[in-house]
DNA sequence: TCTGGGGTCCTAGGACCC
DNA sequence: TCTGGGGTCCTAGGACCC
């Protein structure tokens, strides 16, 4: 029988910040997303104050005394570095470490004689060597390990580590657990299940497989099997290479001019190309998308994307920027207030030009170099059409989910003309 | 005024061909 | 002219994760 361990860093971003600023200890701390939009990490103290995950910060900040809550902008470079340290530490326990996300990893501990002690050792070692507190959940499957980790977090008595391997332990744990807290069951499915009287994880585990299949597809069946202690999510199922690369940002303020949109798209194209090249990949499908602010009901809504399939995949920064600017000009409409722009690369393959140096070269002034290149390309290209040597077949490309809301229209002809 | 960014996988149904 | 079934490929859209 398998022994699967989930290592989950507690309040990861906050914990990282605390390593470098001990004055943040024991205080309510919140880390905000890009543009300081939403709370993406909260310390236990901040959670206790009722600050919700993903809460729009401008809506909640006035509810707290200034100075009571320490508020930080996110520093992803720092978090990525700390994540690497944690993962390196985990490799001391087994070579079989599957990095699942920036703050989580699965370890295969099959054959370990005393999983309970092992869990505690992992916790202590990671805390000692990196300063990051983690929760450990150990069980026969990944989904149950997630559940065990969840329990470890909820129960201070557990000491941050929990083993679920006996049938009655699993049963009791699942009885206490809401369906929505199961890994793989989201809000939509939880609501659907509740309507059919399934409210606990135990009920879902014992539900009819065919029924689950019809309502939740094979993913749901996998979850049920995992709850029944039958591993369905293999350790090496997810290939490490990315299937797509996306770079996008919301604007701090509404943007209307083509010029500003071009600046943004150039930047995203450059960043996406940089990521692409760092992975030694090339993209055969390049897509650019823009959207207005979906929260502004008083504004005309518009979102659109344009994409191109290339006969010869590209990985070159300048070409990527030119191409994305071309795509942008196809979908840009004047007299609107844009909130977001982005670039999506898909259909990725190994780059032919594997020997080329990474560009922009890594370094501290990477952003400055990036701007120079964008500037150069913009000047050279002007607003002229780009003669691009590719057999371009236009294809619709699916918009990101967030942009697919029915509130958007993609048909420009139906839009009244906005006055600025 | 201010509401994140980056991913994966699955399926129904249409288009097309034989 | 009408009708039909099976197979494959593609895409829009939905669900989930951190």
Short mmCIF file of C-alpha atoms (C1' of nucleotides) in Angstrom, two decimals:
data_model
loop_
_atom_site.label_atom_id
_atom_site.label_comp_id
_atom_site.label_asym_id
_atom_site.label_seq_id
_atom_site.Cartn_x
_atom_site.Cartn_y
_atom_site.Cartn_z
CA UNK A 1 0.00 0.00 0.00
CA UNK A 2 1.19 3.46 -0.84
CA UNK A 3 2.15 6.14 1.63
CA UNK A 4 1.73 9.60 0.25
CA UNK A 5 2.70 12.76 2.10
CA UNK A 6 1.55 16.26 1.35
CA UNK A 7 3.77 19.08 2.57
CA UNK A 8 1.97 22.41 2.56
CA UNK A 9 3.62 25.66 3.64
CA UNK A 10 1.43 27.59 6.05
CA UNK A 11 0.34 31.03 4.80
CA UNK A 12 3.31 30.79 2.49
CA UNK A 13 3.77 34.37 1.30
CA UNK A 14 3.28 35.74 4.79
CA UNK A 15 5.71 33.18 6.19
CA UNK A 16 8.33 34.21 3.62
CA UNK A 17 7.98 37.85 4.58
CA UNK A 18 8.28 36.97 8.25
CA UNK A 19 11.57 35.17 7.69
CA UNK A 20 13.10 38.45 6.58
CA UNK A 21 11.20 40.76 8.91
CA UNK A 22 10.76 39.20 12.35
CA UNK A 23 8.74 42.23 13.48
CA UNK A 24 5.86 40.74 11.48
CA UNK A 25 5.61 37.79 13.86
CA UNK A 26 2.39 37.45 15.85
CA UNK A 27 0.80 40.33 13.95
CA UNK A 28 -2.01 40.29 11.43
CA UNK A 29 -0.21 40.34 8.07
CA UNK A 30 -1.73 40.50 4.59
CA UNK A 31 0.05 40.12 1.26
CA UNK A 32 -1.68 41.69 -1.71
CA UNK A 33 -1.82 40.63 -5.35
CA UNK A 34 -0.53 42.68 -8.26
CA UNK A 35 -1.67 46.29 -8.26
CA UNK A 36 -2.42 45.68 -4.58
CA UNK A 37 -5.81 44.45 -5.72
CA UNK A 38 -6.72 41.51 -3.54
CA UNK A 39 -5.54 39.80 -0.37
CA UNK A 40 -3.79 36.65 -1.56
CA UNK A 41 -2.17 35.58 1.69
CA UNK A 42 -3.13 36.18 5.30
CA UNK A 43 -1.49 35.28 8.57
CA UNK A 44 -3.57 33.38 11.13
CA UNK A 45 -4.13 36.65 12.97
CA UNK A 46 -5.42 38.30 9.82
CA UNK A 47 -7.72 35.35 9.14
CA UNK A 48 -9.03 35.69 12.68
CA UNK A 49 -9.93 39.30 11.94
CA UNK A 50 -12.19 38.05 9.18
CA UNK A 51 -10.09 39.08 6.18
CA UNK A 52 -11.15 36.72 3.42
CA UNK A 53 -8.99 35.10 0.80
CA UNK A 54 -9.17 37.13 -2.40
CA UNK A 55 -10.95 40.03 -0.73
CA UNK A 56 -10.67 43.23 -2.79
CA UNK A 57 -8.41 45.28 -0.60
CA UNK A 58 -9.97 48.67 -1.17
CA UNK A 59 -13.22 47.26 0.19
CA UNK A 60 -11.85 45.88 3.45
CA UNK A 61 -8.94 48.11 4.33
CA UNK A 62 -11.06 50.79 5.98
CA UNK A 63 -12.49 48.27 8.41
CA UNK A 64 -9.17 48.01 10.20
CA UNK A 65 -7.24 50.55 12.23
CA UNK A 66 -4.27 51.84 10.33
CA UNK A 67 -1.22 50.08 11.64
CA UNK A 68 -3.08 47.15 13.09
CA UNK A 69 -2.65 45.04 9.99
CA UNK A 70 0.72 44.92 8.25
CA UNK A 71 -0.02 45.15 4.52
CA UNK A 72 2.59 44.12 1.97
CA UNK A 73 2.78 44.08 -1.80
CA UNK A 74 3.76 40.69 -3.15
CA UNK A 75 7.36 39.85 -3.96
CA UNK A 76 7.26 36.78 -6.16
CA UNK A 77 11.00 36.61 -6.64
CA UNK A 78 11.40 36.16 -2.92
CA UNK A 79 8.67 33.52 -2.73
CA UNK A 80 10.12 31.53 -5.61
CA UNK A 81 13.52 31.55 -3.92
CA UNK A 82 12.08 30.43 -0.59
CA UNK A 83 10.06 27.75 -2.34
CA UNK A 84 13.25 26.35 -3.84
CA UNK A 85 14.85 26.17 -0.42
CA UNK A 86 11.89 24.30 1.02
CA UNK A 87 11.85 21.81 -1.87
CA UNK A 88 15.59 21.22 -1.52
CA UNK A 89 15.11 20.45 2.14
CA UNK A 90 12.35 17.97 1.34
CA UNK A 91 14.69 16.10 -0.98
CA UNK A 92 16.71 15.08 2.04
CA UNK A 93 13.88 12.76 3.01
CA UNK A 94 13.23 11.12 -0.36
CA UNK A 95 14.26 11.73 -3.97
CA UNK A 96 10.61 11.21 -4.82
CA UNK A 97 9.45 14.82 -4.45
CA UNK A 98 6.70 16.06 -6.73
CA UNK A 99 6.57 19.84 -6.60
CA UNK A 100 2.90 20.54 -6.95
CA UNK A 101 2.85 24.31 -6.57
CA UNK A 102 4.95 27.10 -5.17
CA UNK A 103 4.05 26.09 -1.62
CA UNK A 104 3.15 22.41 -1.85
CA UNK A 105 4.83 19.12 -2.62
CA UNK A 106 3.89 15.46 -2.55
CA UNK A 107 6.40 12.97 -1.20
CA UNK A 108 6.25 9.25 -1.76
CA UNK A 109 6.98 7.74 1.63
CA UNK A 110 5.97 4.19 0.76
CA UNK A 111 7.82 1.77 3.00
CA UNK A 112 8.40 4.23 5.83
CA UNK A 113 8.00 2.35 9.09
CA UNK A 114 6.85 5.23 11.27
CA UNK A 115 5.05 7.79 9.09
CA UNK A 116 3.94 9.75 12.11
CA UNK A 117 7.48 10.37 13.29
CA UNK A 118 8.63 11.03 9.75
CA UNK A 119 5.97 13.72 9.37
CA UNK A 120 7.14 15.44 12.50
CA UNK A 121 10.76 15.28 11.40
CA UNK A 122 9.90 16.86 8.06
CA UNK A 123 8.10 19.68 9.81
CA UNK A 124 10.92 20.36 12.23
CA UNK A 125 13.61 20.16 9.60
CA UNK A 126 11.92 22.51 7.17
CA UNK A 127 11.22 25.01 9.92
CA UNK A 128 14.78 24.86 11.20
CA UNK A 129 16.47 25.11 7.81
CA UNK A 130 14.20 27.60 6.04
CA UNK A 131 12.13 29.28 8.72
CA UNK A 132 8.92 28.26 6.97
CA UNK A 133 6.26 26.43 9.02
CA UNK A 134 4.57 23.61 7.12
CA UNK A 135 1.68 21.22 7.62
CA UNK A 136 2.10 17.56 6.81
CA UNK A 137 -0.65 15.14 5.81
CA UNK A 138 0.10 11.46 5.28
CA UNK A 139 -2.33 8.94 3.78
CA UNK A 140 -2.64 6.21 1.12
CA UNK A 141 -3.69 8.62 -1.66
CA UNK A 142 -3.06 12.22 -2.61
CA UNK A 143 -6.64 13.29 -1.98
CA UNK A 144 -6.61 11.72 1.48
CA UNK A 145 -3.19 13.24 2.17
CA UNK A 146 -4.70 16.62 1.32
CA UNK A 147 -7.51 15.90 3.74
CA UNK A 148 -5.02 14.88 6.41
CA UNK A 149 -3.08 18.09 5.86
CA UNK A 150 -6.29 20.06 6.14
CA UNK A 151 -7.01 18.39 9.49
CA UNK A 152 -3.46 18.98 10.67
CA UNK A 153 -3.95 22.68 10.04
CA UNK A 154 -7.30 22.84 11.79
CA UNK A 155 -6.18 20.93 14.89
CA UNK A 156 -3.43 22.60 16.86
CA UNK A 157 -3.27 19.41 18.94
CA UNK A 158 -1.94 17.53 15.94
CA UNK A 159 1.28 19.49 16.03
CA UNK A 160 0.96 20.27 12.34
CA UNK A 161 1.27 16.69 11.18
CA UNK A 162 -1.45 14.09 10.71
CA UNK A 163 -1.49 10.51 9.51
CA UNK A 164 -4.65 8.91 8.12
CA UNK A 165 -4.09 5.28 7.34
CA UNK A 166 -6.51 3.15 9.32
CA UNK A 167 -10.00 2.66 7.93
CA UNK A 168 -11.78 4.00 10.96
CA UNK A 169 -9.54 7.07 11.13
CA UNK A 170 -10.26 7.83 7.50
CA UNK A 171 -13.95 7.28 8.08
CA UNK A 172 -14.06 9.64 11.04
CA UNK A 173 -12.07 12.29 9.19
CA UNK A 174 -14.28 12.19 6.13
CA UNK A 175 -17.40 12.31 8.28
CA UNK A 176 -16.22 15.63 9.72
CA UNK A 177 -15.29 17.10 6.36
CA UNK A 178 -17.51 19.19 4.07
CA UNK A 179 -17.53 18.20 0.42
CA UNK A 180 -16.25 21.63 -0.52
CA UNK A 181 -13.06 21.04 1.46
CA UNK A 182 -12.18 18.01 -0.63
CA UNK A 183 -9.37 18.52 -3.09
CA UNK A 184 -10.97 18.45 -6.52
CA UNK A 185 -14.44 19.53 -5.44
CA UNK A 186 -15.07 23.20 -6.03
CA UNK A 187 -17.94 25.51 -5.20
CA UNK A 188 -20.11 24.55 -8.15
CA UNK A 189 -19.94 20.83 -7.56
CA UNK A 190 -20.33 21.25 -3.80
CA UNK A 191 -23.54 23.16 -4.33
CA UNK A 192 -24.81 20.53 -6.75
CA UNK A 193 -23.96 17.73 -4.32
CA UNK A 194 -25.66 19.49 -1.42
CA UNK A 195 -28.82 19.71 -3.50
CA UNK A 196 -28.76 15.93 -3.70
CA UNK A 197 -28.19 15.53 0.01
CA UNK A 198 -24.45 14.90 -0.17
CA UNK A 199 -22.85 17.18 2.37
CA UNK A 200 -19.88 15.34 3.84
CA UNK A 201 -16.84 13.78 2.28
CA UNK A 202 -17.96 10.44 3.67
CA UNK A 203 -21.24 10.65 1.79
CA UNK A 204 -19.40 11.42 -1.41
CA UNK A 205 -17.03 8.53 -0.87
CA UNK A 206 -19.99 6.16 -0.55
CA UNK A 207 -21.95 7.66 -3.43
CA UNK A 208 -22.79 5.71 -6.58
CA UNK A 209 -19.90 5.88 -9.01
CA UNK A 210 -22.05 5.98 -12.14
CA UNK A 211 -24.09 8.82 -10.73
CA UNK A 212 -20.92 10.74 -9.86
CA UNK A 213 -19.60 10.09 -13.34
CA UNK A 214 -22.70 11.56 -14.94
CA UNK A 215 -22.62 14.67 -12.77
CA UNK A 216 -18.92 15.35 -12.30
CA UNK A 217 -17.21 13.58 -15.20
CA UNK A 218 -14.28 11.27 -14.75
CA UNK A 219 -12.54 13.81 -12.52
CA UNK A 220 -15.27 13.29 -9.95
CA UNK A 221 -14.89 9.52 -10.16
CA UNK A 222 -11.17 9.84 -9.59
CA UNK A 223 -11.82 11.89 -6.49
CA UNK A 224 -14.26 9.27 -5.18
CA UNK A 225 -11.77 6.47 -5.82
CA UNK A 226 -9.06 8.42 -4.05
CA UNK A 227 -11.36 8.89 -1.07
CA UNK A 228 -11.80 5.12 -1.08
CA UNK A 229 -8.02 4.85 -0.67
CA UNK A 230 -7.45 3.69 -4.25
CA UNK A 231 -4.74 5.87 -5.81
CA UNK A 232 -5.95 7.41 -9.07
CA UNK A 233 -3.68 10.41 -9.38
CA UNK A 234 -0.29 9.05 -10.33
CA UNK A 235 2.84 10.80 -9.14
CA UNK A 236 4.28 11.38 -12.57
CA UNK A 237 1.13 12.07 -14.50
CA UNK A 238 1.59 15.77 -14.88
CA UNK A 239 4.40 16.44 -17.34
CA UNK A 240 6.70 19.18 -16.19
CA UNK A 241 6.71 21.17 -19.39
CA UNK A 242 4.13 23.89 -19.68
CA UNK A 243 1.38 23.50 -22.22
CA UNK A 244 0.86 27.24 -22.43
CA UNK A 245 2.41 30.47 -21.24
CA UNK A 246 0.31 33.46 -20.30
CA UNK A 247 1.39 36.93 -19.30
CA UNK A 248 -1.22 39.49 -18.43
CA UNK A 249 -1.86 42.39 -16.09
CA UNK A 250 -4.71 44.57 -15.08
CA UNK A 251 -4.11 48.29 -15.48
CA UNK A 252 -4.12 50.46 -12.41
CA UNK A 253 -6.32 52.95 -14.28
CA UNK A 254 -8.58 52.68 -17.27
CA UNK A 255 -6.61 52.84 -20.52
CA UNK A 256 -8.07 54.08 -23.78
CA UNK A 257 -5.26 54.90 -26.17
CA UNK A 258 -3.80 52.47 -28.62
CA UNK A 259 -0.37 53.73 -27.69
CA UNK A 260 -0.71 52.68 -24.08
CA UNK A 261 -2.19 49.34 -25.06
CA UNK A 262 0.77 48.77 -27.35
CA UNK A 263 3.13 49.46 -24.50
CA UNK A 264 1.38 46.91 -22.33
CA UNK A 265 1.16 44.23 -25.00
CA UNK A 266 4.81 44.74 -25.95
CA UNK A 267 5.77 44.19 -22.36
CA UNK A 268 3.67 41.05 -22.03
CA UNK A 269 4.98 39.68 -25.32
CA UNK A 270 8.51 40.29 -24.15
CA UNK A 271 7.92 38.65 -20.79
CA UNK A 272 6.16 35.69 -22.38
CA UNK A 273 9.01 35.26 -24.86
CA UNK A 274 11.50 35.40 -22.04
CA UNK A 275 9.70 32.61 -20.21
CA UNK A 276 9.43 30.68 -23.46
CA UNK A 277 13.15 30.93 -24.08
CA UNK A 278 14.06 30.06 -20.54
CA UNK A 279 12.20 26.79 -21.11
CA UNK A 280 13.91 26.30 -24.47
CA UNK A 281 10.55 26.25 -26.21
CA UNK A 282 8.97 27.87 -29.25
CA UNK A 283 5.32 28.75 -29.74
CA UNK A 284 3.22 27.86 -32.76
CA UNK A 285 0.13 29.65 -31.50
CA UNK A 286 0.32 33.26 -30.40
CA UNK A 287 -2.69 35.03 -29.02
CA UNK A 288 -3.33 38.52 -27.73
CA UNK A 289 -6.38 39.52 -25.70
CA UNK A 290 -7.81 42.71 -24.22
CA UNK A 291 -10.81 43.46 -22.04
CA UNK A 292 -12.63 46.27 -20.33
CA UNK A 293 -13.36 46.34 -16.59
CA UNK A 294 -16.10 43.85 -15.93
CA UNK A 295 -16.91 45.44 -12.59
CA UNK A 296 -17.81 48.76 -14.15
CA UNK A 297 -21.40 48.24 -15.10
CA UNK A 298 -21.59 51.83 -16.28
CA UNK A 299 -18.96 51.24 -18.95
CA UNK A 300 -19.44 49.61 -22.30
CA UNK A 301 -18.10 46.08 -22.08
CA UNK A 302 -15.83 44.64 -24.70
CA UNK A 303 -13.36 41.82 -24.81
CA UNK A 304 -11.72 40.15 -27.70
CA UNK A 305 -8.74 38.12 -28.71
CA UNK A 306 -6.89 37.45 -31.90
CA UNK A 307 -4.52 34.62 -32.52
CA UNK A 308 -2.34 33.22 -35.20
CA UNK A 309 -1.07 29.74 -35.94
CA UNK A 310 2.45 29.80 -37.26
CA UNK A 311 3.85 27.32 -39.66
CA UNK A 312 7.23 27.85 -38.08
CA UNK A 313 7.08 28.24 -34.30
CA UNK A 314 8.87 31.31 -32.96
CA UNK A 315 10.83 32.00 -29.83
CA UNK A 316 12.45 35.30 -30.69
CA UNK A 317 11.56 38.31 -28.58
CA UNK A 318 11.41 40.90 -31.34
CA UNK A 319 9.27 38.73 -33.59
CA UNK A 320 6.97 37.98 -30.70
CA UNK A 321 6.47 41.66 -29.95
CA UNK A 322 5.80 42.56 -33.58
CA UNK A 323 3.34 39.75 -33.97
CA UNK A 324 1.45 40.60 -30.80
CA UNK A 325 1.23 44.25 -31.81
CA UNK A 326 -0.26 43.14 -35.11
CA UNK A 327 -2.82 41.05 -33.31
CA UNK A 328 -3.59 43.91 -30.94
CA UNK A 329 -4.35 46.27 -33.79
CA UNK A 330 -6.87 43.82 -35.11
CA UNK A 331 -8.92 43.78 -31.93
CA UNK A 332 -8.34 47.24 -30.53
CA UNK A 333 -11.37 49.52 -30.58
CA UNK A 334 -11.15 53.21 -29.68
CA UNK A 335 -13.30 55.05 -27.17
CA UNK A 336 -13.33 52.28 -24.60
CA UNK A 337 -11.86 51.98 -21.13
CA UNK A 338 -9.61 48.95 -21.06
CA UNK A 339 -8.67 47.21 -17.85
CA UNK A 340 -6.62 44.29 -18.98
CA UNK A 341 -4.32 43.06 -21.70
CA UNK A 342 -2.41 39.86 -22.13
CA UNK A 343 -0.49 37.48 -24.33
CA UNK A 344 -1.02 33.74 -24.50
CA UNK A 345 1.43 31.31 -26.11
CA UNK A 346 0.35 27.77 -26.82
CA UNK A 347 1.15 24.80 -28.99
CA UNK A 348 4.64 24.82 -27.52
CA UNK A 349 7.46 22.73 -28.88
CA UNK A 350 11.17 22.40 -28.30
CA UNK A 351 12.96 25.37 -29.83
CA UNK A 352 15.12 24.76 -32.86
CA UNK A 353 17.47 27.53 -31.81
CA UNK A 354 18.30 25.92 -28.51
CA UNK A 355 21.75 27.43 -28.47
CA UNK A 356 20.69 31.08 -28.50
CA UNK A 357 21.33 33.05 -25.35
CA UNK A 358 18.42 34.02 -23.20
CA UNK A 359 17.12 37.43 -24.01
CA UNK A 360 16.75 39.79 -22.28
CA UNK A 361 19.78 38.55 -20.41
CA UNK A 362 19.08 37.78 -16.78
CA UNK A 363 20.26 40.49 -14.49
CA UNK A 364 19.19 43.29 -12.30
CA UNK A 365 18.43 45.75 -15.08
CA UNK A 366 16.39 43.29 -17.07
CA UNK A 367 13.39 45.60 -17.18
CA UNK A 368 15.47 48.44 -18.53
CA UNK A 369 16.86 46.21 -21.27
CA UNK A 370 13.40 45.00 -22.05
CA UNK A 371 12.15 48.55 -22.48
CA UNK A 372 15.07 49.36 -24.77
CA UNK A 373 14.23 46.46 -27.02
CA UNK A 374 10.56 47.29 -27.11
CA UNK A 375 11.38 50.87 -27.90
CA UNK A 376 13.71 49.87 -30.68
CA UNK A 377 11.20 47.55 -32.23
CA UNK A 378 8.41 50.07 -31.94
CA UNK A 379 10.53 52.71 -33.65
CA UNK A 380 11.67 50.42 -36.39
CA UNK A 381 8.28 48.97 -37.06
CA UNK A 382 6.25 52.11 -36.67
CA UNK A 383 2.59 51.47 -37.18
CA UNK A 384 3.21 49.73 -40.46
CA UNK A 385 1.97 46.28 -41.23
CA UNK A 386 4.47 43.63 -40.44
CA UNK A 387 5.67 41.44 -43.21
CA UNK A 388 5.86 38.24 -41.36
CA UNK A 389 7.22 35.16 -43.00
CA UNK A 390 4.70 32.64 -41.86
CA UNK A 391 1.88 30.67 -43.30
CA UNK A 392 -0.64 32.14 -40.94
CA UNK A 393 -3.92 30.37 -40.61
CA UNK A 394 -6.26 32.37 -38.46
CA UNK A 395 -8.00 30.45 -35.82
CA UNK A 396 -10.26 31.41 -33.01
CA UNK A 397 -8.66 30.81 -29.70
CA UNK A 398 -10.60 30.39 -26.55
CA UNK A 399 -10.55 33.34 -24.25
CA UNK A 400 -9.52 32.91 -20.75
CA UNK A 401 -12.39 31.96 -18.55
CA UNK A 402 -12.37 35.23 -16.69
CA UNK A 403 -12.97 37.04 -19.94
CA UNK A 404 -15.71 34.76 -21.13
CA UNK A 405 -18.43 36.19 -18.96
CA UNK A 406 -21.70 36.61 -20.82
CA UNK A 407 -21.57 40.25 -19.88
CA UNK A 408 -18.95 40.77 -22.51
CA UNK A 409 -19.75 41.14 -26.10
CA UNK A 410 -17.26 40.36 -28.78
CA UNK A 411 -19.34 41.71 -31.60
CA UNK A 412 -18.24 45.23 -32.22
CA UNK A 413 -21.07 46.02 -34.60
CA UNK A 414 -23.59 45.78 -31.79
CA UNK A 415 -21.81 48.30 -29.65
CA UNK A 416 -22.95 51.87 -29.42
CA UNK A 417 -20.12 54.32 -29.90
CA UNK A 418 -18.85 55.64 -26.63
CA UNK A 419 -18.08 59.28 -26.26
CA UNK A 420 -14.92 60.20 -24.43
"C1'" DT B 1 -10.90 55.63 -7.72
"C1'" DC B 2 -9.33 51.08 -6.26
"C1'" DT B 3 -11.85 43.97 -7.63
"C1'" DG B 4 -4.87 39.09 -9.15
"C1'" DG B 5 -2.31 36.03 -12.28
"C1'" DG B 6 -1.16 31.59 -13.99
"C1'" DG B 7 -2.23 27.07 -14.99
"C1'" DT B 8 -4.65 22.01 -16.15
"C1'" DC B 9 -8.07 18.78 -17.81
"C1'" DC B 10 -12.65 17.08 -19.60
"C1'" DT B 11 -16.79 16.92 -22.62
"C1'" DA B 12 -20.62 17.92 -25.74
"C1'" DG B 13 -21.60 18.92 -30.04
"C1'" DG B 14 -20.65 20.62 -34.67
"C1'" DA B 15 -18.14 19.99 -39.05
"C1'" DC B 16 -16.59 16.94 -42.16
"C1'" DC B 17 -15.64 12.59 -44.50
"C1'" DC B 18 -16.79 7.98 -46.14
"C1'" DT C 1 -33.64 12.88 -54.31
"C1'" DC C 2 -33.75 11.32 -49.71
"C1'" DT C 3 -31.81 9.13 -45.75
"C1'" DG C 4 -28.36 7.12 -42.45
"C1'" DG C 5 -24.60 5.62 -39.52
"C1'" DG C 6 -19.89 5.71 -37.92
"C1'" DG C 7 -15.50 7.80 -37.24
"C1'" DT C 8 -12.36 11.70 -36.37
"C1'" DC C 9 -11.10 16.21 -35.46
"C1'" DC C 10 -11.80 20.71 -33.52
"C1'" DT C 11 -13.49 24.16 -30.38
"C1'" DA C 12 -16.27 26.56 -26.88
"C1'" DG C 13 -17.04 26.32 -22.49
"C1'" DG C 14 -17.04 24.49 -17.86
"C1'" DA C 15 -14.79 22.88 -13.84
"C1'" DC C 16 -10.91 22.71 -10.92
"C1'" DC C 17 -6.24 24.05 -8.67
"C1'" DC C 18 -2.75 27.37 -6.21
#
